[in-house]
Tab-separated table of C-alpha atoms in Angstrom:
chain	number	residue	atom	x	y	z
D	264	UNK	CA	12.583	-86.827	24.188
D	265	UNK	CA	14.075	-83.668	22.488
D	266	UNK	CA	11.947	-80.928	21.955
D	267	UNK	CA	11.739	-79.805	18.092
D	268	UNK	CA	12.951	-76.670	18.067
D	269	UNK	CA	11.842	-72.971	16.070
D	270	UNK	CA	13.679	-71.943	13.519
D	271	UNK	CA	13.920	-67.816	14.179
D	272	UNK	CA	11.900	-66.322	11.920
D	273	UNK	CA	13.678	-64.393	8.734
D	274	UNK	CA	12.741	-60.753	8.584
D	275	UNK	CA	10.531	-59.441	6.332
D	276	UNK	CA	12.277	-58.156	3.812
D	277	UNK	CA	10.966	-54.641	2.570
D	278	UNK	CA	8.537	-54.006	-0.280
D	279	UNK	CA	9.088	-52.464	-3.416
D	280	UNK	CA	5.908	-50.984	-2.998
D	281	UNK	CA	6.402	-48.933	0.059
D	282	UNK	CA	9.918	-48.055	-1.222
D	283	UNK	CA	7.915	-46.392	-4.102
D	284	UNK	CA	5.326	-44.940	-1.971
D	285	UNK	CA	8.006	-43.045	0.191
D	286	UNK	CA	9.557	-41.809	-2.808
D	287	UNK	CA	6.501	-40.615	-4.716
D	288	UNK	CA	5.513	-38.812	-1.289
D	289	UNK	CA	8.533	-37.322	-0.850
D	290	UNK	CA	8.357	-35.955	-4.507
D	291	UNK	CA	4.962	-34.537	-3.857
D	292	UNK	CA	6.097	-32.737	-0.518
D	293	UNK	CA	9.113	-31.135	-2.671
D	294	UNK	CA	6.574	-30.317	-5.483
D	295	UNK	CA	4.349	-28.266	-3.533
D	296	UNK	CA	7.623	-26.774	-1.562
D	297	UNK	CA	8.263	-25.227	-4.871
D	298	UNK	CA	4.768	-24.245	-6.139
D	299	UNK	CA	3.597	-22.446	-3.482
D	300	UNK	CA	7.348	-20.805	-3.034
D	301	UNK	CA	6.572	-20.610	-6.718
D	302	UNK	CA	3.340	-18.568	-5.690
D	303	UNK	CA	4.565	-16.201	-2.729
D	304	UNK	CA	7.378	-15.369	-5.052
D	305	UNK	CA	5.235	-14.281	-7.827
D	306	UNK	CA	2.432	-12.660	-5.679
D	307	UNK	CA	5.060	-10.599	-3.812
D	308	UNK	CA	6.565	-9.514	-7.191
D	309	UNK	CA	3.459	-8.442	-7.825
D	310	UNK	CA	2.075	-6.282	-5.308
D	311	UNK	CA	6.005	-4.722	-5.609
D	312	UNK	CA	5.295	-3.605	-8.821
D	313	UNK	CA	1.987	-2.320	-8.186
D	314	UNK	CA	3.744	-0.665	-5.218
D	315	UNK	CA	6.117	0.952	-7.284
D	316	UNK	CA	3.906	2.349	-9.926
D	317	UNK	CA	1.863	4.025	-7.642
D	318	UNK	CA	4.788	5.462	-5.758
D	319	UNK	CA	5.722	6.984	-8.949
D	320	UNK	CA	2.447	8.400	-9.993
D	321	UNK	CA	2.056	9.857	-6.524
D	322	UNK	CA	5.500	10.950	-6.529
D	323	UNK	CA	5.077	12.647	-10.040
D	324	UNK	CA	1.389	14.354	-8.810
D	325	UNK	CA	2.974	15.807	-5.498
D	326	UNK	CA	6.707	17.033	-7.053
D	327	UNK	CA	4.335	18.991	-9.530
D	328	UNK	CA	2.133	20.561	-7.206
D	329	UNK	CA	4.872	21.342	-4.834
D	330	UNK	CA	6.737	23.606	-7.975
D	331	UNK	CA	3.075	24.731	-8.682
D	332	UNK	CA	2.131	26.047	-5.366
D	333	UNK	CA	5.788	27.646	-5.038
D	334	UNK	CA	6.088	25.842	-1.846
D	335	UNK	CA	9.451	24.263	-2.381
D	336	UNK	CA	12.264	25.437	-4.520
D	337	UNK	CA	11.967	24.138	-8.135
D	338	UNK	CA	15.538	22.093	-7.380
D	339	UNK	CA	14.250	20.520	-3.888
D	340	UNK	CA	10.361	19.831	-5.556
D	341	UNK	CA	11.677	15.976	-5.791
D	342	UNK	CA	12.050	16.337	-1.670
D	343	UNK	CA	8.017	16.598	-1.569
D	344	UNK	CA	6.659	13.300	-1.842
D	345	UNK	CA	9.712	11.790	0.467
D	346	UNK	CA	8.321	13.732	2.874
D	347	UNK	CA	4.795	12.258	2.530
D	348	UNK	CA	4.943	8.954	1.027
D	349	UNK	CA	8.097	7.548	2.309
D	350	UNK	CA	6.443	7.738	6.102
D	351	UNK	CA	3.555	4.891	4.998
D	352	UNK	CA	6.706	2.522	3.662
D	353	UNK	CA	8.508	2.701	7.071
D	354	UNK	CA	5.419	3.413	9.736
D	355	UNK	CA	4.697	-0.529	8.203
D	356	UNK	CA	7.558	-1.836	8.372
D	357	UNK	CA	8.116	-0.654	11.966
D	358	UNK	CA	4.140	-2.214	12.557
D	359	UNK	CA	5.408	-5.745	10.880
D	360	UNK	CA	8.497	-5.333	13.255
D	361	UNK	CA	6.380	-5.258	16.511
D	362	UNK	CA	4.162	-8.142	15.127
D	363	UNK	CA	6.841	-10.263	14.851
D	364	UNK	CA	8.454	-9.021	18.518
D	365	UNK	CA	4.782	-10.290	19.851
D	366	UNK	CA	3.393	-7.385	19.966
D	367	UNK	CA	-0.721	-6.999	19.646
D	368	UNK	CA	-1.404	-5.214	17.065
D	369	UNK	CA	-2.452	-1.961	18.558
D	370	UNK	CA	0.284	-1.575	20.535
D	371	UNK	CA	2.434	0.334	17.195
D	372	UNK	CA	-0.116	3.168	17.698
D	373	UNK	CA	2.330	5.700	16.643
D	374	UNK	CA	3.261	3.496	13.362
D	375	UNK	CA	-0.322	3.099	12.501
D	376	UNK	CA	-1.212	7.649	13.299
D	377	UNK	CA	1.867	7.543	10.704
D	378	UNK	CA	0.228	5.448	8.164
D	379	UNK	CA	-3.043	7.176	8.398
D	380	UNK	CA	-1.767	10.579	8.358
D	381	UNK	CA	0.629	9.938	5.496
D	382	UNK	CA	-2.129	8.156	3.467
D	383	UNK	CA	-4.368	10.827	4.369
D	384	UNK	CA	-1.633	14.194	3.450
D	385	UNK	CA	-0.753	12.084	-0.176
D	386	UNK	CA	-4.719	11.373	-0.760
D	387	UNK	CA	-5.143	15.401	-0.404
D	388	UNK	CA	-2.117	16.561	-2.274
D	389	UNK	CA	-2.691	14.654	-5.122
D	390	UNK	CA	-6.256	15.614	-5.216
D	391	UNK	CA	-5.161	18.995	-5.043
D	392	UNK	CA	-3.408	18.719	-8.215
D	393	UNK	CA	-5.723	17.303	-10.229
D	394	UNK	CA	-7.767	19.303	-12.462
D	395	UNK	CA	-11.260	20.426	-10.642
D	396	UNK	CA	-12.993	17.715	-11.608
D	397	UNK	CA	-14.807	14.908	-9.593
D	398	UNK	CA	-13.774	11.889	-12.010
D	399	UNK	CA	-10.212	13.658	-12.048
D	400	UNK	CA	-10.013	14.246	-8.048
D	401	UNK	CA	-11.371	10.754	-7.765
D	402	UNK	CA	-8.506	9.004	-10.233
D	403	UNK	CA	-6.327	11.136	-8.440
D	404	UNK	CA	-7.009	9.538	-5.399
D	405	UNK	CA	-5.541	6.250	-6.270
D	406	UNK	CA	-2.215	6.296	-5.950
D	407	UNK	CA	-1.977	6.657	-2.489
D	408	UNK	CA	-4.769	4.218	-1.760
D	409	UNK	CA	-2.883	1.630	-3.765
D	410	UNK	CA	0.102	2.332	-2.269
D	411	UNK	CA	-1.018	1.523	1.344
D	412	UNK	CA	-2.996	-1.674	-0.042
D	413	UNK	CA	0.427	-2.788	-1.987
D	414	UNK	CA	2.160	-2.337	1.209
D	415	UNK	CA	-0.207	-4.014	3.295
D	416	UNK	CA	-0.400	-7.088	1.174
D	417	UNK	CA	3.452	-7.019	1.752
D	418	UNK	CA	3.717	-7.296	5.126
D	419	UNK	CA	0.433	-9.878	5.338
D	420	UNK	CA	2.547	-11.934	3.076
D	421	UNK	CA	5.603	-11.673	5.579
D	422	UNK	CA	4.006	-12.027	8.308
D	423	UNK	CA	2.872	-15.629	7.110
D	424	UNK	CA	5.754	-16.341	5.321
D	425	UNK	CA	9.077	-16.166	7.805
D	426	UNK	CA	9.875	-19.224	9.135
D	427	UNK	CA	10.091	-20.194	12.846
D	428	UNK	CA	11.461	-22.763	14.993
D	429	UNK	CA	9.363	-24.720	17.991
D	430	UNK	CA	12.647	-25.838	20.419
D	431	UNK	CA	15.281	-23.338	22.107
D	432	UNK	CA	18.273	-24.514	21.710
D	433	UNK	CA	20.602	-24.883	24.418
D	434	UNK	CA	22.956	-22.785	23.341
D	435	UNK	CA	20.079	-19.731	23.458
D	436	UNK	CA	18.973	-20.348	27.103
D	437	UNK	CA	22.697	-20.169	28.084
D	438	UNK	CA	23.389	-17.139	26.792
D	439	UNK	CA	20.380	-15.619	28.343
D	440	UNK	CA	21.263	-17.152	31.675
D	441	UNK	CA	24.786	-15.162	31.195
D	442	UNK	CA	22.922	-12.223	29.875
D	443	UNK	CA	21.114	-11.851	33.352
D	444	UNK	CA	24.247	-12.021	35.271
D	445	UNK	CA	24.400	-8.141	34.328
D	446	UNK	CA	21.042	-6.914	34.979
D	447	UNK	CA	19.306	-6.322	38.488
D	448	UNK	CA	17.297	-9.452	39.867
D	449	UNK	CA	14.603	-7.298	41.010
D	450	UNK	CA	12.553	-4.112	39.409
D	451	UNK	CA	11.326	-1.021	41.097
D	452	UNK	CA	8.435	-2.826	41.280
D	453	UNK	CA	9.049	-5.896	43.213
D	454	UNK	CA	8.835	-8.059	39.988
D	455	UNK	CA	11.693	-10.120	38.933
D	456	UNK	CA	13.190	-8.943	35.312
D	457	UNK	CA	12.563	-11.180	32.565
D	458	UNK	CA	16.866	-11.721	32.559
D	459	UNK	CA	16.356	-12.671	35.792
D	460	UNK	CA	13.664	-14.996	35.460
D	461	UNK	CA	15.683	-16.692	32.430
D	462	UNK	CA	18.290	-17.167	34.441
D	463	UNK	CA	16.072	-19.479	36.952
D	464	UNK	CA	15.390	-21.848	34.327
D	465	UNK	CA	17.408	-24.913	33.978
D	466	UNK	CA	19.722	-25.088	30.827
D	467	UNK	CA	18.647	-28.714	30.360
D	468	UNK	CA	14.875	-27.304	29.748
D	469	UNK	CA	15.920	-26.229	26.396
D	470	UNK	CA	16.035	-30.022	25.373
D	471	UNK	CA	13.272	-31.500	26.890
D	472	UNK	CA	10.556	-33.075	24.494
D	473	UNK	CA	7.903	-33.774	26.393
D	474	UNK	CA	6.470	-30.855	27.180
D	475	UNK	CA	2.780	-30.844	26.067
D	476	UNK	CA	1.865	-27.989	23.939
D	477	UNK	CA	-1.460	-27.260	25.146
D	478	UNK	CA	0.249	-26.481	28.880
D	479	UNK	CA	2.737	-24.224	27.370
D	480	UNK	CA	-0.115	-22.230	25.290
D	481	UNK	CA	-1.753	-22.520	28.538
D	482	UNK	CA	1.368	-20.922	30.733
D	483	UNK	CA	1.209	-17.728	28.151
D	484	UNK	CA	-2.506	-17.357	28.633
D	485	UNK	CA	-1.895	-16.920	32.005
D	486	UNK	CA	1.047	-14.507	31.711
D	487	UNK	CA	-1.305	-12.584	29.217
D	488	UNK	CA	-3.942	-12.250	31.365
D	489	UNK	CA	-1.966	-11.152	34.355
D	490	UNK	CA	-0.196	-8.253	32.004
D	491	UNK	CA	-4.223	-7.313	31.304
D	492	UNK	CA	-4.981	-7.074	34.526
D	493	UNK	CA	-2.860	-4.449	35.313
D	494	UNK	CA	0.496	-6.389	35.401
D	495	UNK	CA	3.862	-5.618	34.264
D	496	UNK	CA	4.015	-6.103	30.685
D	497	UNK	CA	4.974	-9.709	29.147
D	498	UNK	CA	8.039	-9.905	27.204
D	499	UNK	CA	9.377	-12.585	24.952
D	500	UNK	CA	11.916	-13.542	27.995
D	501	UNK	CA	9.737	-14.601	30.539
D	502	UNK	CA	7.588	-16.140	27.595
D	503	UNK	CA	11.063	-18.081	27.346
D	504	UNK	CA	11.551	-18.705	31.116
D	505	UNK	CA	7.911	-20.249	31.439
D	506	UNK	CA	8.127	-22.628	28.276
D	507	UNK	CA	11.541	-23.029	27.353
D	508	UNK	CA	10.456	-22.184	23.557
D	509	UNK	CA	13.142	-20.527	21.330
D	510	UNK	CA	12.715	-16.305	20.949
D	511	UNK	CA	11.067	-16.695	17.733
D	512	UNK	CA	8.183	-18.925	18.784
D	513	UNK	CA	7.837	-16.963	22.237
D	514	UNK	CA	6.886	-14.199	20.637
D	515	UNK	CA	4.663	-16.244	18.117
D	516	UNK	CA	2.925	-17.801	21.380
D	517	UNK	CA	2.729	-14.607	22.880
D	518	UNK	CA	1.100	-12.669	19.988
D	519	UNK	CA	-1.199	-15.549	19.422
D	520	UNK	CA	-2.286	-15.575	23.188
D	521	UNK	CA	-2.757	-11.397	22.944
D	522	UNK	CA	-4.618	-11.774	20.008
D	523	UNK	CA	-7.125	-14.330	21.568
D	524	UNK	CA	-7.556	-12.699	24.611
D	525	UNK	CA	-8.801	-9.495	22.506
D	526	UNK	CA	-11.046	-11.576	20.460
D	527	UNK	CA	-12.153	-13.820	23.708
């Protein structure tokens, strides 16, 4: 006797529903895309203006005193507050720079003697030129203060706000490898240079997904606490070599890993 036999069965054929749902979703993600670019946009507009207006008050105060005081020639007065103010703009910029390199943040010790001194010369001149008055003196005082706060509300907003990528391509380790072939494959030291040790790793690395994140966080701890120990310092290239993460998220792993093992 002939078995009956099973008709295959039909696919299910996709709901309307969940075609919706995917859509609406979608729209939501895109939504809040915009609103909160929306929000950086208009928060770093801003703290710019704020910035600027301060820069101009202090810039006003410190041209004045400068003709007042006879220190600078009446046509070179303007020169003044360059001279002060203009070193807090780039002593933070150069601080945000090494952030983003991976750097902890007290390694810009220079940068951040710039900032204070600056802050501190522009609180003083401009307090100088106010009439002697406490409520004056004390007014006075602002500009500078909100100057450093405007500029530090920048670069918190930068720092948070440049994007990053989680996979080196292969591309990147290759020209890293061929980067090497020019540098020494050993330091005065006895340690390997971080060319060197990007050269060892295989170009396929690059590409491989299954990697699991907690052993490459794991791998910088490790290279952090060896640089604290009296080690060679870490640089984003051996972060590289160990992980096979692109430049940008090496140093984002290896800030992250300096700043816990300060905190830890």
């Amino acid at each position: 006797m002939t078995a009956p036999t099973t008709a295959p069965l039909a696919p299910a054929a996709a709901s309307p529903h969940s075609g919706r749902a995917v859509r609406l979703l979608a729209a939501i993600r895109v939504a809040l895309v915009i609103a909160l670019t929306a929000l950086v946009l208009a928060i770093a507009a801003l703290v710019l203006a704020i910035a600027a207006l301060a820069y101009v008050v202090s810039f006003e105060a410190i041209r004045a005193f400068a003709i007042e005081t006879a220190a600078f020639p009446a046509e070179l007065a303007w020169s003044a507050p360059l001279l002060v103010d203009s070193f807090t703009t780039a002593a933070s910029l150069v601080i945000l720079w090494r952030y983003l390199r991976g750097d902890a943040w007290r390694d810009p010790w220079y940068a951040w003697t710039l900032v204070a001194a600056a802050t501190a010369v522009s609180v003083a001149l401009n307090v100088a030129h106010a009439p002697d008055r406490l409520a004056a003196q004390l007014f006075a005082a602002l500009p500078p203060v909100a100057l450093l706060g405007a500029l530090e509300l920048l670069m918190s907003v930068a720092r948070t706000g440049l994007p990053h990528t989680s996979r080196t391509p292969a591309s990147t380790v290759a020209a890293a490898a061929a980067g090497a072939a020019f540098d020494p494959t050993a330091g005065g030291n006895g340690h390997r240079t971080p060319s060197a040790l990007a050269l060892a790793v295989p170009h396929d690395r690059s590409t491989s997904a299954d990697q699991d994140p907690a052993d490459v966080r794991q791998q910088v701890r490790a290279l952090v606490a060896r640089e604290r120990s009296g080690g060679p310092q870490v640089t984003a290239a051996e972060v590289i070599a160990a992980t096979g993460r692109s430049r940008r998220r090496a140093y984002e792993l290896l800030r992250n890993a300096r700043t816990e093992h300060e905190q830890g």
